[in-house]
Short mmCIF file of C-alpha atoms and ligand atoms in Angstrom, two decimals:
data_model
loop_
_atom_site.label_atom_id
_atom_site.label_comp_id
_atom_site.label_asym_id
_atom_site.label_seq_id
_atom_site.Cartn_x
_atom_site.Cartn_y
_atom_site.Cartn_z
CA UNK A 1 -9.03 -42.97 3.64
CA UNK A 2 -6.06 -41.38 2.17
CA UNK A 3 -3.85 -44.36 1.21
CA UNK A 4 -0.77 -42.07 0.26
CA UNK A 5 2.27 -42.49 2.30
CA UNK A 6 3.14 -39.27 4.05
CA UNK A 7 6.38 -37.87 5.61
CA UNK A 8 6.25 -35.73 8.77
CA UNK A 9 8.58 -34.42 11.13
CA UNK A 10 8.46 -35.72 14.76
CA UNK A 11 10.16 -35.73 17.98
CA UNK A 12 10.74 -38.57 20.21
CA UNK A 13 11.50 -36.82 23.15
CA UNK A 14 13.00 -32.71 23.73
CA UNK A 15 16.69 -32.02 21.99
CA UNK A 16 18.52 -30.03 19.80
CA UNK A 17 17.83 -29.55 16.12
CA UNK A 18 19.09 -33.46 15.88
CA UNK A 19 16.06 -34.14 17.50
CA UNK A 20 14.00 -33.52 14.75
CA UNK A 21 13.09 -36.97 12.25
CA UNK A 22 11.87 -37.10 9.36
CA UNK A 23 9.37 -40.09 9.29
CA UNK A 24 6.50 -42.31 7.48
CA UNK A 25 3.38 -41.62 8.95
CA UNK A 26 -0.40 -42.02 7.72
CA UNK A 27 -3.08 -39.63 8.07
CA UNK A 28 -6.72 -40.74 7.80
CA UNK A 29 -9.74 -38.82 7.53
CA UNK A 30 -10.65 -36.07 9.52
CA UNK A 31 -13.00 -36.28 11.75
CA UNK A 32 -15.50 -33.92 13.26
CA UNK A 33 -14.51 -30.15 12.79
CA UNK A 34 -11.48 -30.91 10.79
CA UNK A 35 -9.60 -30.61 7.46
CA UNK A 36 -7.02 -32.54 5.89
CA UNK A 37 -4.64 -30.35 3.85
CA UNK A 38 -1.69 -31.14 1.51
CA UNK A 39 0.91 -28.44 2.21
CA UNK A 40 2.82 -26.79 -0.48
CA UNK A 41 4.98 -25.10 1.99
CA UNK A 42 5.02 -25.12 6.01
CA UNK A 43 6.27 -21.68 8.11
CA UNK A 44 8.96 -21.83 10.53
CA UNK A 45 8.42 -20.17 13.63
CA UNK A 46 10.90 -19.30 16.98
CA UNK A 47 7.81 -21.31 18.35
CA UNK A 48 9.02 -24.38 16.75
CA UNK A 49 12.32 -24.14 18.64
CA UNK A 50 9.96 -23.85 22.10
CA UNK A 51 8.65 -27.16 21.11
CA UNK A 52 11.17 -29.02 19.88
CA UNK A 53 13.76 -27.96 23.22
CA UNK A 54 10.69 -28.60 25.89
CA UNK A 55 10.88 -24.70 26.86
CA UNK A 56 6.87 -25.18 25.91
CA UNK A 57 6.37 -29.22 26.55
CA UNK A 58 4.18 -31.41 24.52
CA UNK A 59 2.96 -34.64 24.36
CA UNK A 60 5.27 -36.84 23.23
CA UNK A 61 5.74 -38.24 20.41
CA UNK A 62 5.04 -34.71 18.66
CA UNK A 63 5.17 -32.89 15.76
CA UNK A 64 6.34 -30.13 15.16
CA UNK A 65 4.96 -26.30 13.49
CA UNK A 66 2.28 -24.33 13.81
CA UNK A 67 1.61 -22.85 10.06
CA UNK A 68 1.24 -24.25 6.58
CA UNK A 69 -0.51 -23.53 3.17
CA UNK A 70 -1.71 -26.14 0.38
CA UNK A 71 -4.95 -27.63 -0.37
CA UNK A 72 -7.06 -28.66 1.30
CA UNK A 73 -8.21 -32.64 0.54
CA UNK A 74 -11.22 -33.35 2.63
CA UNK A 75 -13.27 -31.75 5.56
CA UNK A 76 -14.87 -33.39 8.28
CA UNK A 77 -18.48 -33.17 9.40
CA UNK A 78 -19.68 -29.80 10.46
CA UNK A 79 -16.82 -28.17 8.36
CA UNK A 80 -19.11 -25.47 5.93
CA UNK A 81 -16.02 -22.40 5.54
CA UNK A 82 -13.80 -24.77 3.49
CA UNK A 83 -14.42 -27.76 0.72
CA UNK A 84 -11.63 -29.78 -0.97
CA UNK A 85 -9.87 -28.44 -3.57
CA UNK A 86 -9.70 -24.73 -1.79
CA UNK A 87 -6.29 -23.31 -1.79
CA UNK A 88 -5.78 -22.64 1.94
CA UNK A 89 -3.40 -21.85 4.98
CA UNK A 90 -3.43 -21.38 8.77
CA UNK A 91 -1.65 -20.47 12.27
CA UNK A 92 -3.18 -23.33 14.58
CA UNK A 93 -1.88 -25.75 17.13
CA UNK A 94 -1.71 -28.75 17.79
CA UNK A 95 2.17 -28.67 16.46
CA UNK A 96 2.42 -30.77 13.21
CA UNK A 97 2.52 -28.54 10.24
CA UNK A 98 5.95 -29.91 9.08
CA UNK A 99 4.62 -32.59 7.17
CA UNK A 100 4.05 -33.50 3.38
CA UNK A 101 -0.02 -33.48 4.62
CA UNK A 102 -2.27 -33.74 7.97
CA UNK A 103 -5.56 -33.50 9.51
CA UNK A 104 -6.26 -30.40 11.52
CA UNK A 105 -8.74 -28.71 13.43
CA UNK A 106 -10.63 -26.47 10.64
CA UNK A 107 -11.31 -23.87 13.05
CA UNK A 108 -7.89 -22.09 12.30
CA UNK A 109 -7.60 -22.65 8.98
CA UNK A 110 -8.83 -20.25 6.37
CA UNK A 111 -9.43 -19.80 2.64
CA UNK A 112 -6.17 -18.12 0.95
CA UNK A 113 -6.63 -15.79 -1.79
CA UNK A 114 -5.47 -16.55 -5.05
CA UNK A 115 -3.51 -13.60 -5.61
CA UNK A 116 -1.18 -14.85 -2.12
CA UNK A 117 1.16 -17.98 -3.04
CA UNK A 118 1.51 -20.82 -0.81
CA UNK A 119 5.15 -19.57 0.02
CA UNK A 120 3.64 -16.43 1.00
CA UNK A 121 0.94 -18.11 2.77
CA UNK A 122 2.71 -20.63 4.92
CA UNK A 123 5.41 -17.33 6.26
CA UNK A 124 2.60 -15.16 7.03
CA UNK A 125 0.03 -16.68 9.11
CA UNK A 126 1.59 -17.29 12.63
CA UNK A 127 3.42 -14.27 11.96
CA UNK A 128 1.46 -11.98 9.88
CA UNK A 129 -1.51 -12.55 12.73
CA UNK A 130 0.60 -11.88 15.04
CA UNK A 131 1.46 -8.70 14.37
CA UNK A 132 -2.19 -7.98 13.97
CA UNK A 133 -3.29 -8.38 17.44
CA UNK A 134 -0.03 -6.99 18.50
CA UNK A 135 -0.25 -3.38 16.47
CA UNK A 136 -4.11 -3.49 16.57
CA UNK A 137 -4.99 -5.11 19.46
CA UNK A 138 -2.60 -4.44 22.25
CA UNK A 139 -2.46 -1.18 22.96
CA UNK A 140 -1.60 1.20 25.66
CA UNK A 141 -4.46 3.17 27.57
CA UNK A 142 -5.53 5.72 25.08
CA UNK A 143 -4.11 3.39 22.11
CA UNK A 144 -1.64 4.64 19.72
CA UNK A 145 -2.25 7.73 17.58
CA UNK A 146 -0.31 9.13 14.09
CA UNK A 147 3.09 9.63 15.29
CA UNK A 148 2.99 8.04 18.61
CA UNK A 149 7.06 6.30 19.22
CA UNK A 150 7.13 2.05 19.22
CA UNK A 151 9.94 0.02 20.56
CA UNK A 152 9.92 -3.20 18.55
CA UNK A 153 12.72 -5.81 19.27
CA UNK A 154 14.24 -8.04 16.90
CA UNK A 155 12.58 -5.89 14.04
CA UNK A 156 14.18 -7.56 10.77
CA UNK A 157 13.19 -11.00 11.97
CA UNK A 158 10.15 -12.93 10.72
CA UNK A 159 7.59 -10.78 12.97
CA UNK A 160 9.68 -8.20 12.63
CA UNK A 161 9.77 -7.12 9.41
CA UNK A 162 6.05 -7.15 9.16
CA UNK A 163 5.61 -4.97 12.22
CA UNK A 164 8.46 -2.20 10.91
CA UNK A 165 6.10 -2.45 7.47
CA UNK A 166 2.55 -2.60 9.54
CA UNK A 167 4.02 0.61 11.94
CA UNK A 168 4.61 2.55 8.82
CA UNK A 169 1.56 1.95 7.56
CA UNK A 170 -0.39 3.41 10.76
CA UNK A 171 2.21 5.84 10.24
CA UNK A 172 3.48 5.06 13.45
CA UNK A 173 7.47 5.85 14.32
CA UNK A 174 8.50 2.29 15.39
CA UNK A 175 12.24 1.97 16.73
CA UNK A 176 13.07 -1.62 15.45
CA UNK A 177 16.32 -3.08 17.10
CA UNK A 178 18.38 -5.82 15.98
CA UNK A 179 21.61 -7.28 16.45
CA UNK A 180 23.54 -6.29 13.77
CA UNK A 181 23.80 -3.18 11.22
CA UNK A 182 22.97 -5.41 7.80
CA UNK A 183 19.91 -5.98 10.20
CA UNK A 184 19.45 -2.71 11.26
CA UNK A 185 19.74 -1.57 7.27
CA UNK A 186 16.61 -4.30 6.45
CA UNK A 187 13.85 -3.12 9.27
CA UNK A 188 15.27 0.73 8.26
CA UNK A 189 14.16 -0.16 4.22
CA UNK A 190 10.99 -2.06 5.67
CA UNK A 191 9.79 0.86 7.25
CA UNK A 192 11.30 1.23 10.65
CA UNK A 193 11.78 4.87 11.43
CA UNK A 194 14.99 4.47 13.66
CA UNK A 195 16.86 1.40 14.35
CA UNK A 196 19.02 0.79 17.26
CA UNK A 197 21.87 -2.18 16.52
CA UNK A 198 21.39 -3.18 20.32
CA UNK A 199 24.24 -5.31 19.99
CA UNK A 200 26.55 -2.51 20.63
CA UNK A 201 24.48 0.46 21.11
CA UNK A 202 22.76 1.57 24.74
CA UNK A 203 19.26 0.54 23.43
CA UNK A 204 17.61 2.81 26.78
CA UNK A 205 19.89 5.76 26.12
CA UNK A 206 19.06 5.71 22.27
CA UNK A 207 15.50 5.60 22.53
CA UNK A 208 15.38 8.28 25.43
CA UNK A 209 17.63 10.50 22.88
CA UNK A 210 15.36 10.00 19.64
CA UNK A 211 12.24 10.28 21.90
CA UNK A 212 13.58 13.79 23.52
CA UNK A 213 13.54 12.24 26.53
CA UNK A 214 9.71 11.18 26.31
CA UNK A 215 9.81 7.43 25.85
CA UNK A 216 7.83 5.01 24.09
CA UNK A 217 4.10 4.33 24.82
CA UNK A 218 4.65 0.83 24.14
CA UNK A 219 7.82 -1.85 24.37
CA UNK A 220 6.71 -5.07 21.36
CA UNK A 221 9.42 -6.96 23.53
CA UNK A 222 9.99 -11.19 21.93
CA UNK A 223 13.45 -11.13 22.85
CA UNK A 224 12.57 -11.72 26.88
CA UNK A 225 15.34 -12.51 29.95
CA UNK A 226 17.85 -10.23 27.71
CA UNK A 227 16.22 -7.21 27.58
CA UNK A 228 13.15 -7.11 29.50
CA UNK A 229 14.27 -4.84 32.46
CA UNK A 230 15.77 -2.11 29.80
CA UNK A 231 12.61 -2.53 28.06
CA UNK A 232 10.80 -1.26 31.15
CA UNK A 233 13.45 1.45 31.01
CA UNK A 234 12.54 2.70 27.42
CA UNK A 235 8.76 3.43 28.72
CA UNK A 236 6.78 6.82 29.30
CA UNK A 237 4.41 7.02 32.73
CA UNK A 238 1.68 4.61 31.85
CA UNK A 239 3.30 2.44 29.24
CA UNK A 240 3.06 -0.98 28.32
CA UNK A 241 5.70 -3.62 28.09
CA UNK A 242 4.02 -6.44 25.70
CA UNK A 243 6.23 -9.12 26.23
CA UNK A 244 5.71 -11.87 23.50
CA UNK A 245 8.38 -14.26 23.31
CA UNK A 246 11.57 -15.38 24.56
CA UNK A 247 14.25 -16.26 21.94
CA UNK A 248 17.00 -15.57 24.58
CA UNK A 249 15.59 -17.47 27.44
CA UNK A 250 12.01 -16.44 29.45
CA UNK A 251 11.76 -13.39 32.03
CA UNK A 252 12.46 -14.31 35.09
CA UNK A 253 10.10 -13.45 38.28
CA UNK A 254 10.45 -9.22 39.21
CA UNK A 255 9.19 -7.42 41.87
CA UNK A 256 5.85 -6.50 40.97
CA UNK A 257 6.60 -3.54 42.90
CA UNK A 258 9.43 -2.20 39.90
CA UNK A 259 6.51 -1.57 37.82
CA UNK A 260 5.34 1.27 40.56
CA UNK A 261 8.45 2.25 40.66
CA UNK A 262 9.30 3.25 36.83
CA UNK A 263 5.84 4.96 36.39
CA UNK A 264 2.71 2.62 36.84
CA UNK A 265 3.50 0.59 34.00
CA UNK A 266 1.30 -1.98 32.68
CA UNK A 267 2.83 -5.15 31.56
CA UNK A 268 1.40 -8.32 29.18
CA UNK A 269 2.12 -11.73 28.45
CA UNK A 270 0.46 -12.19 25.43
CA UNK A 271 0.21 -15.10 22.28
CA UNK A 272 -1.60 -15.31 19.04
CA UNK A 273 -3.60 -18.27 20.62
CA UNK A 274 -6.29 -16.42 22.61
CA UNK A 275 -6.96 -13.96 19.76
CA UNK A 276 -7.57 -16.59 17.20
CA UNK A 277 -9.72 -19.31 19.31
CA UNK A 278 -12.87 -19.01 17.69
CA UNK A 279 -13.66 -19.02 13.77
CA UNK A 280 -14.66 -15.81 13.55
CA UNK A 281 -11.79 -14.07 15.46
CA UNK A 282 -9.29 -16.17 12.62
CA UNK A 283 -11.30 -15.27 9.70
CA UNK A 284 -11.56 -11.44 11.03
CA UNK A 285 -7.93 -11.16 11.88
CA UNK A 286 -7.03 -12.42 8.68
CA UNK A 287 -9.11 -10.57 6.62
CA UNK A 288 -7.34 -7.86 7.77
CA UNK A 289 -3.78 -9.41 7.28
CA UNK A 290 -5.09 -9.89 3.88
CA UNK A 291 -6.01 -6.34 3.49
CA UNK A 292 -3.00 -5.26 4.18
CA UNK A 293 -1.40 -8.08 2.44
CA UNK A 294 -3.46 -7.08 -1.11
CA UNK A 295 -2.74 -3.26 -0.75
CA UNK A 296 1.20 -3.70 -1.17
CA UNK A 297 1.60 -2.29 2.30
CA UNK A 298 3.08 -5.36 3.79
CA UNK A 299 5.33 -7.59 1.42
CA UNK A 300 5.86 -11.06 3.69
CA UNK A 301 9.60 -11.34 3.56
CA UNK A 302 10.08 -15.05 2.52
CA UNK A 303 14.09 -15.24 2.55
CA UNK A 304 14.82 -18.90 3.20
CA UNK A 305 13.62 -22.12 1.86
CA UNK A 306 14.53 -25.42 3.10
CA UNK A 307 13.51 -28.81 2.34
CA UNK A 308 11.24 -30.80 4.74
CA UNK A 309 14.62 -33.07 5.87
CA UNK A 310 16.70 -30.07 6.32
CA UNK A 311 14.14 -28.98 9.56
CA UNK A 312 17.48 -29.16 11.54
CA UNK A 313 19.17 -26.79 9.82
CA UNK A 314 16.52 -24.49 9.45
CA UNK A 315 16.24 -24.57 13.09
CA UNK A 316 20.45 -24.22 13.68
CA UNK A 317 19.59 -20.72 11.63
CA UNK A 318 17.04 -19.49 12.78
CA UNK A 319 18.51 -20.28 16.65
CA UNK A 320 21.77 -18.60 15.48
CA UNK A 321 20.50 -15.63 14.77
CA UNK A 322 21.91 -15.82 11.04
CA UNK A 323 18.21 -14.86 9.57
CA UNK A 324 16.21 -12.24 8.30
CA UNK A 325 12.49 -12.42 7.79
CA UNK A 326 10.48 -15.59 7.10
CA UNK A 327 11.55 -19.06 5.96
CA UNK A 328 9.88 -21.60 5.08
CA UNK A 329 9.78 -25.65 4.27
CA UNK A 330 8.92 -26.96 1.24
CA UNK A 331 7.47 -30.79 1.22
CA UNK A 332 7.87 -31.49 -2.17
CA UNK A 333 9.85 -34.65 -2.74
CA UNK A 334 10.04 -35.60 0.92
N1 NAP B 1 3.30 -14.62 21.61
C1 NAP B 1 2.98 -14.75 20.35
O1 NAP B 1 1.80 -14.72 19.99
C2 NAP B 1 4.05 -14.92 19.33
C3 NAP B 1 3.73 -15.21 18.02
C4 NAP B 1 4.76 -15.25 17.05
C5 NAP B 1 6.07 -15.06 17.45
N2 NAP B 1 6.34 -14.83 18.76
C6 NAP B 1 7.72 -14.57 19.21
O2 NAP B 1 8.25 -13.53 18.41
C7 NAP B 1 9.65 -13.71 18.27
C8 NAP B 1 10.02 -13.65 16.81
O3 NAP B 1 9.58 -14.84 16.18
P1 NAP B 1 10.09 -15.22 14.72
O4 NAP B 1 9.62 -16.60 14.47
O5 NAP B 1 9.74 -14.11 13.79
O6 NAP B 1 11.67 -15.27 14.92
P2 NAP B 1 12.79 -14.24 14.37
O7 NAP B 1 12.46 -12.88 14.90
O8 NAP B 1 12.92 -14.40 12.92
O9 NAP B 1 14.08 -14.80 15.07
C9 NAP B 1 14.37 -14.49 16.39
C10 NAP B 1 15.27 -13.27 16.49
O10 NAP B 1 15.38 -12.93 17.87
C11 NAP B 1 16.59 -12.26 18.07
N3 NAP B 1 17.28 -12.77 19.26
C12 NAP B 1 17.65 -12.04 20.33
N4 NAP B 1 18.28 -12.77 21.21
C13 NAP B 1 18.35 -14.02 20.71
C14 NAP B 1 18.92 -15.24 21.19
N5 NAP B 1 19.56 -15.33 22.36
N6 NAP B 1 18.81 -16.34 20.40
C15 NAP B 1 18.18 -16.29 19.23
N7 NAP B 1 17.61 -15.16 18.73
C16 NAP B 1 17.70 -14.03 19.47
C17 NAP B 1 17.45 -12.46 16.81
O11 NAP B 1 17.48 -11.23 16.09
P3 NAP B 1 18.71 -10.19 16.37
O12 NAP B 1 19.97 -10.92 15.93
O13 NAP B 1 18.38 -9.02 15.53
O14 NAP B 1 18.71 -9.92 17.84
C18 NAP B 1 16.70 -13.51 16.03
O15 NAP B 1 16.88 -13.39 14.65
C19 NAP B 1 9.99 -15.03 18.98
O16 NAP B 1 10.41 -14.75 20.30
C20 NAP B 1 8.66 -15.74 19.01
O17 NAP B 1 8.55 -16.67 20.04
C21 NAP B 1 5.36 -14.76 19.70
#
């Protein structure tokens, strides 16, 4: 039994940022299938926010966050991909990854390579997987080929600023919008090949001009009741509208009919979830994260650090819209 007095975030019921405690809680053994791991940093995710307002209710009391990196301390029966000691990180519910340690389901979790730090680790997981299964996996009929035009929303955010690097990788001409110029400067430097400050700017009209009128094949759209009807708007015959989040509120019910209308589109509601629910999906996805990761091609953006009991403020940030890329917590000294 671990004896050590830990400190974990929780809520007692949904609410703002305030909502968030920092408490004394003990973690035991893990049981069957899971890991206990002692973070050295936790990620912060739009997620989190979800959570902690009831947009995405839990069972309450809850923790909260959904990726983390440390070491791990003990596995449970059945547990043969990780032993204690191994550096490691993860993107896996249940919520509960702001905390100093906790016991997990080992399924998500997987060995991280030496050469990644646990900074690194804990920012890249949720959304370094994310934009895995996004780029790789969902894909228009035909998938995407060298060249092909992206519309990526939000692109110097945490998933953001992956994708814009990702795209350029599969040399891919993603359009990155984001809500201010400095903003639009980042995703341009991070690989974007147009950006569209869609704050001020005709975000349909732009991308019909720099696509000659063509469209995109594909709308990466986490930004939700704000610009999901444009999005629709910014699509060739045939495209897809990947909707993936909803930091400005969720879609609200459309005429299935519209979609006819605008050019048999094909729409998707998808999250990192189903892609990683087995073992081997996790380890495959992030093999390839890591790949990409190793090869310089994607630098994880880690901009903001806060400590554990300054959750709050990490969330009044990230909700504000005042970041770029990925923060992170760091337990130490909680
Ligand atoms: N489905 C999945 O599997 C999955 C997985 C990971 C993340 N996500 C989603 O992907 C999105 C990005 O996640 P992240 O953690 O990397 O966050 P983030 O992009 O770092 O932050 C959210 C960004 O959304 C933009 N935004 C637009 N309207 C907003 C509003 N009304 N309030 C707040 N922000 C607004 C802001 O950028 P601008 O100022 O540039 O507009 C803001 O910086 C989130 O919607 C998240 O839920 C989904």
């Amino acid at each position: 039994m671990s004896t050590q007095q830990e400190r974990a975030i929780r809520i007692e019921a949904p609410g703002g940022p305030e909502a968030m405690r920092l408490v004394d809680v003990s973690v035991g053994e893990p049981g069957p299938g899971e890991v206990r791991i002692r973070h050295r940093a936790c990620g912060i995710n739009f997620i989190d926010v979800y959570h902690r307002t009831g947009m995405y209710p839990l069972p309450l009391p809850a923790g909260i966050g959904m990726e983390g990196a440390g070491v791990v301390e003990a596995v449970g029966e059945g547990v043969t991909h990780l032993r204690a000691g191994d550096r490691a990180a993860y993107a896996s519910p249940p919520p509960g990854s702001y905390a100093t340690a906790r016991v997990l389901p080992a399924k998500c979790v997987v060995k991280l390579p030496e050469a990644i730090d646990f900074e690194t680790g804990a920012a890249m997981m949720l959304k370094g997987l994310t934009v895995q299964y996004l780029l790789r996996r969902t894909l228009p009929q035909g998938g995407l080929k060298v060249g092909d035009y992206v519309l990526f929303h939000a692109a110097a955010g945490g998933v953001g600023l992956i994708a814009c690097q990702w795209a350029r990788a599969l040399n891919l001409n993603l359009i990155g919008t984001a809500g201010s110029d400095e903003k639009c400067a980042l995703a341009l430097t991070n690989g974007a090949a147009h950006t569209i400050n869609y704050a001020r700017e005709d975000f349909v009209a732009k991308v019909r001009e720099l696509t000659g009128g063509a469209g995109v094949k594909v709308v990466y759209d986490s930004v939700g009741k704000d610009t999901f009807e444009r999005s629709l708007d910014c699509l060739q015959p045939l495209g897809l509208l990947a909707n993936f989040g909803s930091s400005s509120g969720p879609v609200p019910p459309f005429n299935l009919g519209m979609l006819a209308a605008k050019g048999s589109l094909y729409v998707t509601r998808p999250t990192l979830f189903t892609h990683i629910a087995t073992r081997e999906a996790t380890q495959l996805m992030a093999d390839d994260l890591f790949a990409m990761v190793a090869s310089g091609q994607v630098k994880i953006p880690v901009e903001r650090r806060y400590a554990l009991a300054d959750a709050a403020q990490a969330h009044r940030d990230l909700e504000a819209r005042k970041t770029t890329g990925c923060s992170v917590l760091l337990p130490q000294g909680a």
